[in-house]
Coordinates of C-alpha atoms and ligand atoms in Angstrom, one line a residue:
M247 CA -0.1 -0.3 -0.4
S248 CA 1.2 3.3 -0.6
Q249 CA 1.9 6.0 1.9
L250 CA -0.9 8.0 0.5
K251 CA -3.3 5.5 0.8
Q252 CA -2.3 4.5 4.4
S253 CA -3.3 8.3 5.5
W254 CA -6.7 8.2 4.0
H255 CA -9.8 9.1 5.6
P256 CA -12.7 6.8 6.5
A257 CA -15.0 8.8 4.4
T258 CA -12.1 8.3 1.4
L259 CA -11.8 4.6 2.3
S260 CA -15.2 3.8 1.9
I261 CA -15.0 4.7 -1.9
H262 CA -11.5 3.7 -2.9
G263 CA -10.6 1.3 -0.3
G264 CA -8.9 -1.6 -1.9
E265 CA -7.6 -2.5 -5.0
P266 CA -9.5 -1.8 -7.6
I267 CA -10.7 -4.2 -10.3
A268 CA -9.3 -4.0 -13.5
D269 CA -11.4 -3.3 -16.0
P270 CA -10.5 -3.5 -20.0
H271 CA -13.2 -0.8 -20.7
G272 CA -12.0 1.5 -17.7
A273 CA -15.6 1.2 -16.3
L274 CA -15.7 3.6 -13.3
V275 CA -17.8 1.8 -11.6
A276 CA -16.5 -2.2 -11.2
P277 CA -18.7 -4.3 -13.4
L278 CA -21.2 -6.7 -11.7
Y279 CA -19.7 -10.4 -11.9
Q280 CA -23.2 -12.0 -12.0
T281 CA -22.0 -15.6 -12.4
S282 CA -21.7 -18.7 -11.1
T283 CA -18.8 -20.2 -12.2
F284 CA -15.1 -18.9 -13.8
V285 CA -13.9 -20.5 -16.9
F286 CA -10.3 -22.1 -17.1
P287 CA -8.1 -21.2 -19.9
S288 CA -6.5 -25.0 -19.7
T289 CA -6.7 -28.3 -17.6
Q290 CA -3.5 -27.4 -15.9
E291 CA -4.5 -23.9 -14.8
G292 CA -7.6 -25.0 -13.6
G293 CA -5.6 -27.8 -11.4
A294 CA -3.5 -25.2 -10.1
R295 CA -6.4 -22.6 -9.1
F296 CA -7.9 -25.5 -7.2
A297 CA -4.3 -26.8 -5.8
G298 CA -3.8 -22.9 -4.7
D299 CA -0.8 -22.8 -6.8
Q300 CA -2.2 -19.8 -9.1
P301 CA -4.4 -17.3 -8.0
G302 CA -7.9 -16.8 -10.2
Y303 CA -11.3 -17.8 -9.6
I304 CA -13.1 -21.0 -9.4
Y305 CA -16.8 -21.0 -8.5
T306 CA -18.5 -18.1 -6.5
R307 CA -19.1 -19.8 -3.4
L308 CA -15.5 -20.2 -2.9
G309 CA -14.8 -16.4 -3.9
N310 CA -16.1 -13.7 -7.0
P311 CA -14.3 -10.5 -7.6
T312 CA -17.5 -8.2 -6.8
V313 CA -17.8 -9.9 -3.6
H314 CA -13.8 -9.5 -3.6
Q315 CA -13.8 -5.8 -3.7
L316 CA -16.5 -5.4 -1.1
E317 CA -14.9 -7.1 1.1
Q318 CA -11.6 -5.0 0.9
R319 CA -13.2 -2.2 1.4
V320 CA -14.9 -2.8 4.4
A321 CA -11.5 -4.6 5.7
A322 CA -9.7 -1.2 4.7
L323 CA -12.7 0.5 6.8
E324 CA -12.3 -1.6 9.9
G325 CA -8.5 -1.4 10.0
M326 CA -8.0 -5.0 9.1
A327 CA -6.2 -7.0 6.6
A328 CA -9.1 -9.2 5.0
A329 CA -12.6 -9.8 5.0
A330 CA -15.5 -12.2 4.3
A331 CA -19.2 -11.3 2.9
S332 CA -21.5 -13.3 3.8
A333 CA -25.8 -14.0 2.6
T334 CA -26.9 -12.2 6.1
G335 CA -25.6 -10.5 9.2
M336 CA -26.3 -14.2 11.0
G337 CA -24.5 -15.9 8.6
A338 CA -21.4 -13.9 9.7
I339 CA -21.7 -14.6 13.1
A340 CA -22.3 -18.5 12.7
A341 CA -19.2 -18.8 10.2
T342 CA -17.4 -16.9 12.4
T343 CA -17.8 -18.7 15.7
M344 CA -18.3 -21.8 14.2
A345 CA -14.9 -21.8 12.5
F346 CA -12.9 -21.6 15.7
L347 CA -15.2 -23.9 17.6
K348 CA -15.0 -27.7 18.5
A349 CA -17.3 -30.0 21.2
G350 CA -16.0 -29.3 24.6
D351 CA -15.0 -25.4 23.8
H352 CA -16.3 -22.8 26.2
V353 CA -17.2 -19.3 25.0
I354 CA -17.9 -16.2 27.2
S355 CA -20.7 -13.9 25.7
S356 CA -22.2 -10.6 26.7
D357 CA -25.7 -11.3 28.4
C358 CA -27.3 -8.3 26.4
I359 CA -27.0 -9.4 22.2
Y360 CA -29.2 -9.9 19.4
G361 CA -31.6 -12.7 19.5
C362 CA -30.6 -15.3 16.9
S363 CA -27.1 -14.6 18.2
F364 CA -28.3 -15.3 21.6
A365 CA -30.6 -18.3 20.2
L366 CA -27.4 -19.9 17.7
F367 CA -25.1 -20.0 21.4
N368 CA -27.9 -21.4 23.6
D369 CA -29.9 -23.8 21.2
L370 CA -27.5 -24.6 18.4
F371 CA -24.1 -24.6 20.3
A372 CA -25.2 -26.5 22.9
R373 CA -26.6 -29.5 20.4
Y374 CA -22.9 -29.6 19.5
G375 CA -21.2 -30.1 22.9
I376 CA -20.3 -26.4 23.2
E377 CA -21.0 -24.6 26.4
V378 CA -21.7 -20.6 26.6
T379 CA -21.9 -18.5 29.8
F380 CA -23.3 -15.6 29.1
V381 CA -22.7 -12.3 31.6
D382 CA -23.0 -8.9 32.3
M383 CA -19.5 -7.3 30.6
T384 CA -20.0 -3.8 31.6
N385 CA -18.0 -5.5 34.2
V386 CA -14.5 -7.2 33.3
Q387 CA -14.7 -9.3 36.4
N388 CA -17.4 -11.0 35.0
I389 CA -15.5 -12.4 32.7
K390 CA -12.5 -13.2 34.4
D391 CA -14.8 -14.9 36.6
A392 CA -16.1 -17.1 34.0
Y393 CA -13.2 -18.0 32.5
R394 CA -12.0 -21.8 32.1
D395 CA -9.5 -23.8 31.2
T396 CA -11.5 -24.4 27.9
T397 CA -12.8 -20.9 27.4
R398 CA -12.0 -20.5 23.2
M399 CA -13.9 -16.8 22.4
V400 CA -15.4 -14.1 24.2
F401 CA -18.1 -12.1 21.9
L402 CA -19.9 -9.1 22.3
E403 CA -22.0 -6.6 21.2
T404 CA -21.7 -2.4 21.7
P405 CA -23.7 -0.7 21.9
A406 CA -26.6 -3.4 22.6
N407 CA -30.5 -3.8 21.5
P408 CA -32.8 -2.5 23.1
H409 CA -30.9 -0.1 25.8
L410 CA -27.8 0.8 24.1
R411 CA -26.1 -0.9 26.6
I412 CA -22.2 -0.2 26.1
I413 CA -19.4 -1.9 27.0
D414 CA -15.8 -0.7 27.6
M415 CA -13.9 -3.3 24.9
A416 CA -9.9 -2.2 26.0
P417 CA -10.0 -4.2 29.0
I418 CA -11.6 -7.3 27.8
G419 CA -9.1 -7.0 24.8
D420 CA -6.1 -6.9 27.0
F421 CA -8.0 -9.8 28.8
C422 CA -8.5 -12.0 25.6
N423 CA -4.8 -11.4 24.9
Q424 CA -3.2 -12.5 27.7
H425 CA -5.2 -15.7 27.3
D426 CA -5.0 -16.7 24.2
V427 CA -9.0 -16.4 23.4
K428 CA -10.7 -14.9 20.5
F429 CA -12.2 -11.6 20.8
I430 CA -15.4 -10.9 18.6
V431 CA -17.0 -8.1 18.5
D432 CA -20.6 -7.4 16.2
N433 CA -20.4 -3.5 15.5
T434 CA -23.6 -3.6 13.5
F435 CA -24.7 -0.6 15.3
M436 CA -22.1 1.4 14.9
T437 CA -20.1 0.8 11.7
P438 CA -16.2 1.3 11.3
L439 CA -16.9 5.2 10.4
L440 CA -17.8 5.3 14.2
Q441 CA -16.1 2.3 16.3
R442 CA -13.1 0.2 15.2
P443 CA -12.9 -2.5 17.9
G444 CA -9.5 -4.1 16.3
D445 CA -8.4 -0.5 17.8
F446 CA -9.3 -2.5 21.3
G447 CA -8.3 -5.4 20.8
A448 CA -10.8 -7.6 18.9
H449 CA -9.7 -9.8 16.7
L450 CA -12.6 -10.2 14.3
V451 CA -15.5 -8.1 13.7
V452 CA -18.4 -9.1 12.4
H453 CA -21.8 -7.0 11.0
S454 CA -24.7 -7.1 9.5
A455 CA -24.6 -5.3 6.6
T456 CA -28.2 -5.6 6.2
K457 CA -27.9 -2.2 8.5
Y458 CA -26.2 1.2 8.1
L459 CA -22.9 -0.5 5.7
N460 CA -25.6 -1.1 2.7
G461 CA -27.9 1.9 4.3
H462 CA -31.0 1.6 1.8
G463 CA -33.3 -1.0 3.1
D464 CA -33.0 -3.4 -0.4
V465 CA -30.5 -6.2 1.1
V466 CA -29.8 -8.8 3.3
A467 CA -26.5 -9.5 3.8
G468 CA -23.3 -10.0 6.7
I469 CA -19.6 -9.5 6.8
V470 CA -16.6 -10.3 8.8
T471 CA -13.1 -8.6 9.2
G472 CA -9.9 -10.1 10.7
S473 CA -6.6 -10.9 10.4
E474 CA -5.5 -12.8 6.9
E475 CA -4.8 -16.3 8.5
D476 CA -8.5 -16.0 10.2
I477 CA -10.3 -15.0 7.6
H478 CA -8.5 -17.6 5.2
L479 CA -9.9 -20.2 7.9
I480 CA -13.8 -19.1 7.9
K481 CA -13.7 -18.8 3.8
Y482 CA -12.8 -22.4 3.2
T483 CA -14.6 -24.1 6.3
T484 CA -17.5 -22.9 7.4
L485 CA -18.3 -20.2 4.9
K486 CA -17.8 -22.3 2.2
D487 CA -19.1 -25.7 3.3
M488 CA -22.1 -24.3 5.3
G489 CA -23.0 -22.1 2.2
A490 CA -23.6 -18.6 3.8
T491 CA -22.1 -16.9 0.9
I492 CA -23.2 -13.7 -0.5
S493 CA -24.9 -12.7 -3.6
P494 CA -22.5 -10.8 -6.1
H495 CA -25.6 -8.8 -6.8
D496 CA -25.8 -7.9 -3.2
A497 CA -22.5 -7.5 -2.6
W498 CA -22.7 -4.8 -5.6
L499 CA -25.3 -2.9 -4.0
I500 CA -23.4 -2.6 -0.4
T501 CA -20.2 -1.4 -2.5
R502 CA -22.7 0.9 -4.0
G503 CA -24.1 1.9 -0.5
L504 CA -21.2 2.6 1.1
K505 CA -19.8 5.4 -0.9
T506 CA -22.3 7.4 1.3
L507 CA -21.5 6.1 4.6
A508 CA -19.4 8.6 5.8
L509 CA -22.3 11.4 4.6
R510 CA -24.7 9.0 5.5
M511 CA -23.9 8.5 9.5
E512 CA -22.9 12.3 9.7
R513 CA -26.8 13.1 9.2
H514 CA -27.5 10.0 11.1
C515 CA -25.8 10.9 14.1
E516 CA -27.1 14.7 14.0
N517 CA -31.0 13.8 13.3
A518 CA -30.8 11.4 16.4
N519 CA -29.0 13.7 18.9
K520 CA -32.2 16.6 17.8
V521 CA -34.4 13.5 18.4
A522 CA -33.1 12.6 21.7
S523 CA -33.1 15.5 23.1
F524 CA -36.5 16.2 21.9
L525 CA -37.7 13.0 23.4
N526 CA -36.1 13.6 26.7
E527 CA -38.0 16.8 27.4
H528 CA -41.3 15.2 26.5
N529 CA -43.5 14.8 28.8
A530 CA -45.7 11.8 27.4
I531 CA -42.2 10.1 28.0
D532 CA -40.6 8.8 31.0
K533 CA -37.0 7.7 30.4
V534 CA -34.8 7.9 26.8
Y535 CA -31.6 5.6 26.2
F536 CA -29.0 7.3 24.2
P537 CA -25.7 7.3 24.0
G538 CA -25.5 11.0 23.5
L539 CA -27.6 12.1 26.5
T540 CA -25.2 12.8 29.7
N541 CA -27.7 10.4 31.7
H542 CA -26.6 7.4 29.9
P543 CA -24.3 5.0 31.1
G544 CA -21.2 4.6 28.9
H545 CA -21.9 8.4 28.4
E546 CA -17.8 8.6 29.1
L547 CA -16.9 6.2 25.9
V548 CA -18.6 8.7 23.8
G549 CA -16.5 11.4 21.4
A550 CA -13.7 12.3 19.8
N551 CA -10.6 10.0 20.9
K552 CA -13.2 7.3 22.8
Q553 CA -14.3 4.3 22.0
M554 CA -17.4 5.5 19.9
K555 CA -16.6 8.9 17.8
A556 CA -20.1 9.6 18.5
A557 CA -23.4 8.0 19.8
G558 CA -25.4 6.8 17.0
A559 CA -28.6 6.7 16.0
I560 CA -30.6 4.2 17.6
I561 CA -32.9 5.3 20.4
A562 CA -35.0 3.3 22.9
F563 CA -37.6 5.5 25.0
E564 CA -40.2 4.3 27.8
M565 CA -43.6 5.7 27.5
K566 CA -45.4 6.9 30.2
G567 CA -48.5 5.5 29.5
G568 CA -47.3 1.8 28.8
Y569 CA -48.5 -0.4 26.2
Q570 CA -51.5 1.5 25.4
A571 CA -49.2 4.9 25.1
A572 CA -46.7 3.0 22.5
V573 CA -49.4 1.5 20.2
T574 CA -51.0 4.9 20.0
L575 CA -47.8 6.5 19.5
L576 CA -46.5 3.8 16.6
N577 CA -50.0 3.8 14.9
S578 CA -50.3 7.5 14.8
L579 CA -47.2 8.1 12.6
E580 CA -47.4 9.3 9.5
M581 CA -44.1 9.5 8.0
I582 CA -41.6 7.1 10.1
R583 CA -42.4 3.1 9.4
L584 CA -43.7 0.4 11.5
A585 CA -40.9 -2.0 11.1
V586 CA -38.1 -4.0 12.1
S587 CA -34.3 -3.6 11.3
L588 CA -32.3 0.1 11.6
G589 CA -29.6 1.9 9.5
D590 CA -31.9 2.8 6.8
A591 CA -32.7 6.1 5.1
E592 CA -36.1 5.6 6.3
S593 CA -36.8 6.2 10.0
L594 CA -37.8 2.9 11.5
I595 CA -40.0 2.3 14.5
Q596 CA -40.7 -0.9 16.6
H597 CA -41.9 -2.5 19.7
P598 CA -39.3 -4.7 21.1
A599 CA -41.7 -6.3 23.5
S600 CA -43.9 -7.8 21.0
M601 CA -41.2 -7.6 17.8
T602 CA -37.6 -8.3 18.1
H603 CA -38.1 -9.5 21.7
S604 CA -41.1 -11.1 21.8
P605 CA -39.3 -14.4 21.6
L606 CA -38.0 -14.1 25.0
T607 CA -40.1 -15.5 27.8
P608 CA -42.1 -12.4 29.9
E609 CA -39.7 -13.5 32.6
A610 CA -36.6 -13.0 30.7
R611 CA -37.9 -9.4 29.2
A612 CA -38.6 -8.6 32.7
I613 CA -34.8 -9.6 33.9
A614 CA -34.0 -7.4 30.3
N615 CA -35.7 -4.4 31.4
I616 CA -38.2 -4.8 28.1
G617 CA -41.0 -3.0 29.6
E618 CA -44.2 -3.0 27.3
G619 CA -43.9 0.8 27.0
L620 CA -40.4 0.5 25.3
V621 CA -39.9 1.6 21.9
R622 CA -37.4 1.6 19.3
L623 CA -36.7 4.2 16.6
S624 CA -34.2 3.7 14.2
V625 CA -33.6 7.8 13.1
G626 CA -33.0 8.0 9.4
L627 CA -31.9 10.8 6.9
E628 CA -35.5 12.7 6.3
H629 CA -34.8 16.0 7.7
S630 CA -34.5 16.6 11.0
D631 CA -37.9 19.1 11.5
D632 CA -39.9 16.0 9.5
I633 CA -38.8 13.8 11.9
L634 CA -39.7 15.9 14.8
A635 CA -42.8 17.0 13.4
D636 CA -44.0 13.2 12.9
L637 CA -42.9 12.4 16.5
A638 CA -44.6 15.6 18.0
Q639 CA -48.1 14.5 16.3
G640 CA -48.2 11.1 17.1
L641 CA -47.2 11.9 20.4
N642 CA -50.3 14.4 20.5
A643 CA -52.5 11.7 19.4
L644 CA -51.9 10.2 23.3
Ligands
PLP732 C1 -29.7 -7.2 12.1 C2 -28.7 -7.7 13.1 C3 -28.1 -9.0 13.1 C4 -28.6 -10.1 12.1 O1 -28.2 -9.8 10.8 P1 -29.1 -10.7 9.8 O2 -28.1 -9.4 8.4 O3 -30.5 -10.1 9.9 O4 -29.0 -11.9 10.2 C5 -27.1 -9.1 14.0 N1 -26.7 -8.3 14.6 C6 -27.2 -7.2 14.9 C7 -26.5 -6.4 16.2 C8 -28.3 -6.8 14.4 O5 -29.0 -5.5 14.4

């Protein structure tokens, strides 16, 4: 890599990161290689590619130029050597974790993670003899207490659904490096523009690219970044053999979406700050959970040169009027769309207790403090005045 490239800012990397595709016609935008397979120029060459003696593509599940371009770009943004893209965020999380685990191994996971990650660890891993201990990682001592000789992996998500719980990653990174344990972070809510877990010791960073990385609500996909060695293992074991590889078309769309990531994150964050202040002062609302507010535990990790460059754009809030008030608000909104997912241009709102967190038992929801009056909002890219006006009219309907 040239000196110039190494000093590029994230906004530039999201447009130019990685090697450009050599196109015979000089196309500005790399063409979409919508092909399942690649023709070998000779039998010997085909054999050499299979043997790993010659570079070159073989079959799209094993690699594709359009997918490779996306992988290089996200790796550059995360400050990692390599990446592997996948069909969904869960595809990335499953392929990443399972590449490094076998029966008898132990995993320490945050007790506050995406619902399907929890199901994978708690239900599926148990069937294959992998034990997972879920702990509150806001205190690193809980990780030290859970550690065993068989611990191979620590997994966390920060900030995490739905209360935006923030975990200080640096002490956990130190602990994992001292004990030779793989440290994996789900960075979906932040993107590498706002937080780079690798700078705090994470060995592998996973994303649901469905969210901010693509940013346009038209793709489900995932990606993991890490060292050449770790990514090679993931690509040529779990991802290849279980097959959650990404479609070239989806990779092409995400590469397109990435070009505006820096601009989008800036506007998402600006809008979210305004919305959080508005909600925080509204008398129909009991409590607002947003890392940008000084009352949020973990707020001290937000700011220039801190773990999170900005607070992101996901906000949760508790309605004073409980379930009925939440329903009235959600049903009264005119522009903000009632949908799960996040990180899209459209502002999206949902009711965790009956939607994203409905698979939890009522007891588990009570322990996790997910009440019937809790609402989650993914603040979009519309003009902030229009988002505020829609929330104001929705709250007036109460
Ligand atoms: C959406 C999401 C996932 C799962 O990603 P899919 O693309 O839906 O498979 C994982 N982690 C977090 C934090 C998410 O928001």
